[in-house]
Tab-separated table of C-alpha atoms in Angstrom:
chain	number	residue	atom	x	y	z
W	1	MET	CA	40.289	-47.922	-35.510
W	2	ARG	CA	43.983	-47.358	-35.091
W	3	ALA	CA	45.632	-49.085	-32.212
W	4	PHE	CA	48.199	-47.308	-30.018
W	5	ARG	CA	50.925	-48.688	-28.018
W	6	THR	CA	50.965	-47.740	-24.499
W	7	ARG	CA	53.371	-48.714	-21.653
W	8	ARG	CA	51.472	-50.848	-19.097
W	9	ARG	CA	53.201	-52.291	-16.186
W	10	GLY	CA	51.700	-55.740	-15.453
W	11	HIS	CA	52.063	-57.856	-12.457
W	12	GLY	CA	55.778	-58.625	-12.388
W	13	SER	CA	56.290	-57.796	-15.951
W	14	GLY	CA	57.856	-54.729	-17.672
W	15	SER	CA	56.664	-55.711	-21.227
W	16	LEU	CA	54.682	-53.562	-23.482
W	17	ARG	CA	51.048	-54.451	-24.007
W	18	ARG	CA	48.728	-53.492	-26.689
W	19	ARG	CA	45.468	-51.723	-25.595
W	20	GLU	CA	42.449	-51.744	-28.023
W	21	TYR	CA	40.512	-48.430	-27.993
W	22	ASP	CA	36.800	-48.355	-28.959
W	23	GLU	CA	34.154	-45.685	-29.479
W	24	ASP	CA	33.723	-45.249	-25.596
W	25	ASP	CA	37.129	-43.726	-25.435
W	26	VAL	CA	36.621	-41.143	-28.053
W	27	ARG	CA	35.164	-37.673	-26.820
W	28	VAL	CA	32.848	-36.363	-29.594
W	29	ARG	CA	31.795	-32.744	-29.499
W	30	PRO	CA	28.327	-32.164	-30.701
W	31	GLY	CA	27.925	-30.309	-33.850
W	32	LYS	CA	25.925	-27.058	-34.269
W	33	GLY	CA	23.320	-28.770	-36.317
W	34	SER	CA	21.679	-27.510	-39.385
W	35	ARG	CA	18.817	-25.810	-37.590
W	36	PRO	CA	19.642	-22.063	-37.101
W	37	ARG	CA	18.523	-20.224	-33.920
W	38	THR	CA	15.855	-17.757	-34.165
W	39	ARG	CA	14.896	-14.654	-32.229
W	40	ILE	CA	11.251	-15.245	-32.828
W	41	ARG	CA	9.642	-15.869	-29.422
W	42	PRO	CA	6.359	-17.484	-28.588
W	43	ALA	CA	3.381	-15.127	-28.676
W	44	HIS	CA	1.870	-16.719	-25.605
W	45	GLU	CA	-1.680	-15.926	-26.873
W	46	ASP	CA	-3.217	-18.187	-24.295
W	47	ALA	CA	-1.342	-16.382	-21.363
W	48	GLU	CA	-3.372	-15.330	-18.278
W	49	GLN	CA	-3.583	-11.657	-17.590
W	50	GLY	CA	-2.413	-10.516	-14.042
W	51	PHE	CA	-1.996	-7.469	-11.911
W	52	VAL	CA	1.350	-7.324	-9.837
W	53	VAL	CA	0.329	-6.464	-6.227
W	54	ALA	CA	3.692	-7.110	-4.488
W	55	VAL	CA	7.350	-7.778	-5.373
W	56	ASP	CA	9.701	-9.603	-3.001
W	57	ARG	CA	13.206	-10.666	-4.160
W	58	GLY	CA	12.485	-11.721	-7.658
W	59	ARG	CA	9.123	-13.140	-6.793
W	60	TYR	CA	5.968	-11.411	-8.061
W	61	THR	CA	2.606	-11.801	-6.256
W	62	THR	CA	0.064	-11.373	-9.035
W	63	LEU	CA	-3.699	-11.179	-9.022
W	64	VAL	CA	-5.265	-13.208	-11.824
W	65	GLU	CA	-8.636	-11.842	-12.809
W	66	ALA	CA	-11.570	-14.195	-13.606
W	67	LYS	CA	-15.004	-13.809	-14.921
W	68	ARG	CA	-16.354	-14.009	-11.516
W	69	LYS	CA	-14.743	-12.112	-8.549
W	70	GLN	CA	-14.970	-15.212	-6.388
W	71	GLN	CA	-12.688	-17.008	-8.783
W	72	ARG	CA	-9.823	-14.496	-8.658
W	73	ARG	CA	-6.722	-15.832	-7.238
W	74	LEU	CA	-3.108	-14.804	-6.256
W	75	VAL	CA	-0.344	-16.363	-8.295
W	76	MET	CA	3.308	-16.319	-7.363
W	77	ALA	CA	5.430	-15.908	-10.437
W	78	MET	CA	9.147	-15.276	-11.524
W	79	LYS	CA	10.301	-13.390	-14.538
W	80	ALA	CA	10.989	-15.384	-17.756
W	81	ARG	CA	14.568	-15.198	-19.088
W	82	GLU	CA	13.334	-13.768	-22.342
W	83	LEU	CA	12.384	-10.568	-20.656
W	84	GLY	CA	15.974	-9.972	-19.879
W	85	ARG	CA	16.683	-6.960	-17.683
W	86	LYS	CA	13.193	-5.476	-18.099
W	87	GLY	CA	11.994	-4.541	-14.646
W	88	ILE	CA	8.672	-5.390	-13.125
W	89	VAL	CA	7.054	-3.248	-10.386
W	90	VAL	CA	3.878	-3.135	-8.424
W	91	GLY	CA	1.065	-1.914	-10.627
W	92	ASP	CA	2.258	-3.670	-13.740
W	93	ARG	CA	-0.087	-5.695	-15.737
W	94	VAL	CA	1.590	-8.825	-16.968
W	95	ALA	CA	1.005	-12.017	-18.943
W	96	LEU	CA	1.483	-15.415	-17.094
W	97	VAL	CA	2.123	-18.919	-18.352
W	98	GLY	CA	2.833	-22.169	-16.669
W	99	ASP	CA	1.131	-23.105	-13.352
W	100	VAL	CA	-1.341	-20.245	-12.749
W	101	SER	CA	-3.490	-22.196	-10.401
W	102	GLY	CA	-2.319	-20.279	-7.358
W	103	ARG	CA	-1.852	-23.410	-5.316
W	104	PRO	CA	0.927	-23.419	-2.602
W	105	ASP	CA	4.362	-24.079	-3.857
W	106	THR	CA	3.606	-23.414	-7.421
W	107	LEU	CA	5.289	-20.886	-9.637
W	108	ALA	CA	4.187	-19.266	-12.894
W	109	ARG	CA	6.283	-17.230	-15.381
W	110	VAL	CA	5.814	-13.705	-16.361
W	111	VAL	CA	6.465	-13.642	-20.125
W	112	ARG	CA	5.153	-10.103	-20.967
W	113	VAL	CA	4.751	-6.826	-19.405
W	114	GLU	CA	1.886	-4.904	-20.954
W	115	PRO	CA	2.313	-1.300	-22.153
W	116	ARG	CA	2.245	1.110	-19.103
W	117	THR	CA	0.054	4.153	-18.907
W	118	SER	CA	2.466	5.860	-16.385
W	119	MET	CA	5.556	5.205	-14.340
W	120	LEU	CA	6.517	6.930	-11.158
W	121	ARG	CA	10.295	7.208	-10.837
W	122	ARG	CA	12.716	8.725	-8.586
W	123	SER	CA	16.459	9.165	-8.972
W	124	ALA	CA	18.952	7.397	-6.802
W	125	ASP	CA	20.843	10.639	-6.170
W	126	ASP	CA	20.972	14.323	-7.179
W	127	THR	CA	24.524	14.954	-6.178
W	128	GLU	CA	27.102	16.274	-8.588
W	129	ASP	CA	28.633	12.803	-9.162
W	130	THR	CA	25.180	11.251	-9.876
W	131	ASP	CA	25.042	8.528	-12.449
W	132	GLY	CA	21.469	9.161	-13.237
W	133	ILE	CA	20.147	5.853	-11.919
W	134	GLU	CA	16.287	5.873	-11.863
W	135	ARG	CA	14.362	3.801	-9.395
W	136	PRO	CA	10.875	2.874	-10.563
W	137	VAL	CA	8.232	3.208	-7.790
W	138	VAL	CA	5.022	1.990	-9.227
W	139	ALA	CA	3.391	1.538	-12.648
W	140	ASN	CA	0.104	2.555	-14.114
W	141	ALA	CA	-1.004	4.770	-11.156
W	142	ASP	CA	-3.339	7.586	-12.199
W	143	GLN	CA	-3.228	9.531	-8.872
W	144	LEU	CA	-0.364	10.374	-6.599
W	145	VAL	CA	-1.352	11.016	-2.938
W	146	ILE	CA	1.365	13.083	-1.189
W	147	VAL	CA	0.791	12.267	2.510
W	148	THR	CA	2.286	14.887	4.844
W	149	ALA	CA	1.736	15.569	8.514
W	150	LEU	CA	0.947	19.017	9.780
W	151	ALA	CA	2.990	18.337	12.981
W	152	ASP	CA	4.948	15.407	14.564
W	153	PRO	CA	6.879	15.326	12.212
W	154	PRO	CA	6.609	18.903	10.917
W	155	PRO	CA	5.679	19.366	7.202
W	156	ARG	CA	8.585	19.534	4.741
W	157	PRO	CA	7.409	21.667	1.750
W	158	ARG	CA	10.775	21.020	-0.172
W	159	MET	CA	9.874	17.290	-0.183
W	160	ILE	CA	6.269	18.075	-1.267
W	161	ASP	CA	7.633	20.209	-4.181
W	162	ARG	CA	9.968	17.392	-5.275
W	163	ILE	CA	7.201	14.756	-5.217
W	164	LEU	CA	4.921	17.192	-7.222
W	165	VAL	CA	7.600	17.525	-9.855
W	166	ALA	CA	7.694	13.713	-10.152
W	167	ALA	CA	3.963	13.576	-10.397
W	168	PHE	CA	4.075	16.157	-13.286
W	169	ASP	CA	6.820	14.249	-14.987
W	170	ALA	CA	4.858	10.894	-14.887
W	171	GLY	CA	1.627	12.577	-15.948
W	172	ILE	CA	-0.120	11.482	-12.677
W	173	ASP	CA	-2.669	13.710	-10.923
W	174	PRO	CA	-1.524	14.864	-7.531
W	175	LEU	CA	-3.551	14.993	-4.351
W	176	LEU	CA	-2.313	16.572	-1.171
W	177	CYS	CA	-3.340	14.726	1.993
W	178	LEU	CA	-2.602	16.669	5.222
W	179	THR	CA	-2.774	14.530	8.386
W	180	LYS	CA	-2.759	15.332	12.189
W	181	SER	CA	-4.731	18.446	11.738
W	182	ASP	CA	-5.701	18.037	15.384
W	183	LEU	CA	-2.128	19.001	16.197
W	184	ALA	CA	-1.813	22.035	13.796
W	185	PRO	CA	-3.871	24.086	11.324
W	186	PRO	CA	-3.541	23.494	7.636
W	187	ASP	CA	-4.224	27.022	6.448
W	188	ASP	CA	-0.722	28.102	5.717
W	189	LEU	CA	0.426	24.997	3.825
W	190	VAL	CA	-2.990	24.962	1.890
W	191	ALA	CA	-2.336	28.632	0.872
W	192	GLN	CA	1.159	27.790	-0.230
W	193	TYR	CA	-0.066	25.275	-2.817
W	194	ALA	CA	-3.214	27.011	-3.840
W	195	PRO	CA	-1.600	28.642	-6.894
W	196	LEU	CA	-0.647	25.248	-8.256
W	197	GLY	CA	-4.267	24.069	-8.272
W	198	VAL	CA	-3.425	20.908	-6.391
W	199	PRO	CA	-6.455	19.410	-4.679
W	200	HIS	CA	-6.168	18.610	-0.988
W	201	VAL	CA	-7.909	16.776	1.801
W	202	VAL	CA	-7.454	17.376	5.600
W	203	VAL	CA	-7.719	14.554	7.971
W	204	HIS	CA	-7.010	13.732	11.681
W	205	ARG	CA	-6.849	10.615	13.820
W	206	GLY	CA	-10.450	9.307	14.560
W	207	GLY	CA	-11.942	11.794	11.956
W	208	SER	CA	-13.982	10.898	8.876
W	209	LEU	CA	-12.160	9.859	5.714
W	210	ASP	CA	-15.210	10.185	3.410
W	211	GLU	CA	-13.676	13.021	1.425
W	212	LEU	CA	-10.539	11.030	0.936
W	213	ARG	CA	-12.529	7.887	-0.136
W	214	GLU	CA	-14.269	9.960	-2.805
W	215	HIS	CA	-10.871	10.948	-4.307
W	216	LEU	CA	-9.707	7.346	-4.213
W	217	LYS	CA	-12.791	5.720	-5.507
W	218	GLY	CA	-12.294	3.847	-8.731
W	219	ARG	CA	-8.717	4.960	-9.195
W	220	LEU	CA	-5.191	3.384	-8.804
W	221	SER	CA	-3.612	5.619	-6.306
W	222	VAL	CA	-0.014	5.550	-4.880
W	223	LEU	CA	0.558	6.951	-1.309
W	224	VAL	CA	4.020	8.634	-1.000
W	225	GLY	CA	5.417	10.562	2.023
W	226	HIS	CA	7.809	10.697	4.870
W	227	SER	CA	8.091	8.065	7.448
W	228	GLY	CA	5.817	8.853	10.460
W	229	VAL	CA	3.306	10.992	8.595
W	230	GLY	CA	0.514	8.302	9.044
W	231	LYS	CA	0.331	6.506	5.675
W	232	SER	CA	0.055	3.061	7.189
W	233	THR	CA	-2.586	4.344	9.731
W	234	LEU	CA	-4.605	5.652	6.804
W	235	VAL	CA	-4.247	2.426	4.912
W	236	ASN	CA	-5.475	0.359	7.834
W	237	VAL	CA	-8.645	2.519	8.099
W	238	LEU	CA	-9.346	2.490	4.338
W	239	VAL	CA	-8.650	-1.257	4.041
W	240	PRO	CA	-9.668	-2.880	7.297
W	241	ASP	CA	-7.817	-6.091	6.765
W	242	ALA	CA	-4.564	-4.524	5.478
W	243	ASN	CA	-2.784	-4.886	8.885
W	244	ARG	CA	-0.022	-2.567	7.880
W	245	ALA	CA	2.477	-1.987	10.660
W	246	VAL	CA	2.483	1.453	12.231
W	247	SER	CA	5.127	3.201	14.552
W	248	GLN	CA	5.675	6.396	16.460
W	249	VAL	CA	7.919	9.332	15.581
W	250	ASN	CA	11.189	9.407	17.373
W	251	ALA	CA	10.994	12.133	19.961
W	252	VAL	CA	14.705	13.072	19.555
W	253	THR	CA	15.146	13.108	15.807
W	254	GLY	CA	11.659	13.882	14.740
W	255	ARG	CA	11.721	11.108	12.189
W	256	GLY	CA	9.533	8.042	11.741
W	257	ARG	CA	10.734	4.462	11.290
W	258	HIS	CA	10.192	2.698	8.007
W	259	THR	CA	7.348	0.484	9.017
W	260	SER	CA	6.303	-0.371	5.482
W	261	THR	CA	9.330	-2.239	3.890
W	262	SER	CA	7.968	-2.724	0.444
W	263	ALA	CA	5.232	-1.342	-1.790
W	264	VAL	CA	1.961	-3.341	-1.908
W	265	ALA	CA	-1.160	-2.802	-3.745
W	266	LEU	CA	-4.536	-3.134	-1.713
W	267	GLU	CA	-8.078	-3.140	-3.037
W	268	LEU	CA	-10.512	-0.730	-1.573
W	269	PRO	CA	-13.876	-1.933	-0.483
W	270	GLU	CA	-15.645	0.849	-2.461
W	271	GLY	CA	-13.634	0.222	-5.597
W	272	GLY	CA	-10.238	1.205	-6.787
W	273	TRP	CA	-6.773	0.457	-5.504
W	274	ILE	CA	-4.219	2.024	-3.322
W	275	ILE	CA	-0.336	1.262	-3.259
W	276	ASP	CA	1.162	1.876	0.021
W	277	THR	CA	4.979	2.571	-0.274
W	278	PRO	CA	7.697	2.687	2.138
W	279	GLY	CA	8.387	6.122	3.776
W	280	VAL	CA	11.028	8.129	1.843
W	281	ARG	CA	13.685	10.508	3.222
W	282	SER	CA	14.733	11.738	-0.294
W	283	PHE	CA	13.203	11.986	-3.697
W	284	GLY	CA	15.777	12.498	-6.372
W	285	LEU	CA	14.858	14.283	-9.594
W	286	ALA	CA	17.957	13.986	-11.654
W	287	HIS	CA	15.945	12.305	-14.403
W	288	VAL	CA	13.341	15.191	-14.718
W	289	SER	CA	14.102	18.170	-16.992
W	290	ALA	CA	13.282	21.778	-16.472
W	291	GLU	CA	11.055	21.687	-19.546
W	292	THR	CA	8.951	18.927	-17.956
W	293	VAL	CA	8.420	20.963	-14.886
W	294	LEU	CA	7.621	24.098	-17.138
W	295	ALA	CA	5.008	21.951	-19.020
W	296	ALA	CA	2.907	21.841	-15.941
W	297	PHE	CA	2.382	25.664	-16.127
W	298	PRO	CA	0.836	26.289	-19.516
W	299	ASP	CA	0.104	29.891	-18.592
W	300	LEU	CA	3.758	30.484	-18.324
W	301	VAL	CA	5.156	28.570	-21.220
W	302	GLU	CA	4.647	31.318	-23.881
W	303	GLY	CA	6.468	33.737	-21.621
W	304	THR	CA	9.598	31.799	-21.980
W	305	LEU	CA	9.865	32.047	-25.755
W	306	THR	CA	12.001	35.291	-25.425
W	307	CYS	CA	14.119	33.893	-22.552
W	308	PRO	CA	17.971	34.027	-23.292
W	309	LYS	CA	19.523	30.756	-24.516
W	310	GLY	CA	20.068	28.277	-21.689
W	311	CYS	CA	17.818	30.256	-19.185
W	312	THR	CA	17.208	28.366	-16.112
W	313	HIS	CA	14.195	30.668	-15.167
W	314	LEU	CA	15.952	31.226	-11.834
W	315	THR	CA	18.395	33.950	-12.605
W	316	GLU	CA	18.479	37.553	-13.749
W	317	GLY	CA	17.403	38.270	-17.295
W	318	CYS	CA	14.516	35.549	-17.387
W	319	ALA	CA	11.649	36.770	-19.589
W	320	LEU	CA	9.093	35.443	-17.156
W	321	ASP	CA	9.520	38.499	-14.969
W	322	SER	CA	8.339	40.846	-17.707
W	323	TRP	CA	5.665	38.359	-18.827
W	324	VAL	CA	4.042	38.328	-15.356
W	325	ALA	CA	4.497	42.212	-14.931
W	326	ALA	CA	2.571	42.609	-18.116
W	327	GLY	CA	-0.460	40.802	-16.489
W	328	HIS	CA	-0.180	37.611	-18.571
W	329	ALA	CA	0.157	35.389	-15.500
W	330	ASP	CA	-0.156	35.539	-11.823
W	331	LEU	CA	2.960	36.264	-9.661
W	332	ALA	CA	2.069	33.447	-7.347
W	333	ARG	CA	2.167	30.976	-10.184
W	334	LEU	CA	5.682	32.208	-11.207
W	335	ARG	CA	6.888	31.848	-7.574
W	336	SER	CA	5.477	28.248	-7.428
W	337	LEU	CA	7.309	27.374	-10.728
W	338	ARG	CA	10.548	28.714	-9.548
W	339	ARG	CA	10.178	26.837	-6.179
W	340	LEU	CA	9.716	23.640	-8.031
W	341	LEU	CA	12.701	24.287	-10.265
W	342	ALA	CA	14.901	25.046	-7.444
W	343	SER	CA	13.781	21.863	-5.686
W	344	ARG	CA	15.320	19.821	-8.537
W	345	GLU	CA	18.661	20.944	-7.270
W	346	GLY	CA	17.949	20.932	-3.512
W	347	SER	CA	19.526	18.830	-0.935
W	348	LEU	CA	18.390	15.338	-0.316
W	349	ASP	CA	19.054	15.226	3.427
W	350	ASP	CA	16.240	14.661	5.895
W	351	ALA	CA	16.583	17.942	7.757
W	352	PRO	CA	13.299	19.729	8.254
W	353	ASP	CA	12.492	22.149	5.566
W	354	GLN	CA	11.961	25.770	6.320
W	355	PRO	CA	8.538	27.069	5.121
W	356	ALA	CA	9.070	27.988	1.418
W	357	GLY	CA	8.513	31.735	1.363
W	358	PRO	CA	7.785	33.732	-1.812
W	359	VAL	CA	10.429	34.108	-4.461
W	360	PRO	CA	11.817	37.559	-4.211
W	361	GLU	CA	10.950	39.938	-7.051
W	362	ARG	CA	13.694	41.031	-9.274
């Protein structure tokens, strides 16, 4: 190797000294090698199947099934890098590798999210400057239980309408659960949603939940509603060891506190699962089209074929008026459709809704 002269100042001498360089002085950058990178990922055919029951800051609590129920275990997992930005939510069925023993201080990896049967979403905002961000709520639910109080806090039909639209968009069966019937009668609210054919149950504190249990049995149901309507109280009765925090409604604002801070899936003793979600004060629908809402009204779809181009079905000239007038569909159904369509553009504030009256005839 070539030797270089360097000026080295010795002890008391200004002479030039020769320094010998060896391989330790040479910085070698490793080459790329001859083996090309590949996008082929492992199939993970031996991965364990799990059900995500809770999500907390990038950690996923997953129930791993076994042949015997006594051998089921909860496994803490993180998302594998190969999944990229793919989100994982409560209700997802996933494939796990690594340490799936479930022992304390162990961590598995989620390497695959299985195809979903449904995804309940809500938009981050519905204002004019919305960026269309969607927030996934839960995956694979087949029933959406809209929990609303008949009093304390008062019912908010506009919020119910918006959640119904989200249920139609996700292809999830809705169920209206009316709580606190000991404080106010349910008749008016039940009559308001009768044209939609939405099933309902009415409960009150200390009353029987047998009818509600029948609706929940064997299904994966997600509970959604305002804070303070009694969701956590219902969950504590349905699942005795759930220990979900409950709170009182603020006497000044009429609002409840967010006692449930994250979604969690709980198994019902009689079979099935419920997913308790934090109380919501808005439910954005920027991601839902008018056609999606209309598809939930098959008796009205044909009547829109002669509507003018770009018809919102909310303004003058909509062909649905003449379709209903000719007796092809019920007026109450048209009013319900227009109420849901209008709810897509409604305000997201938490002011108490006024009872939604009939849509004026034009």
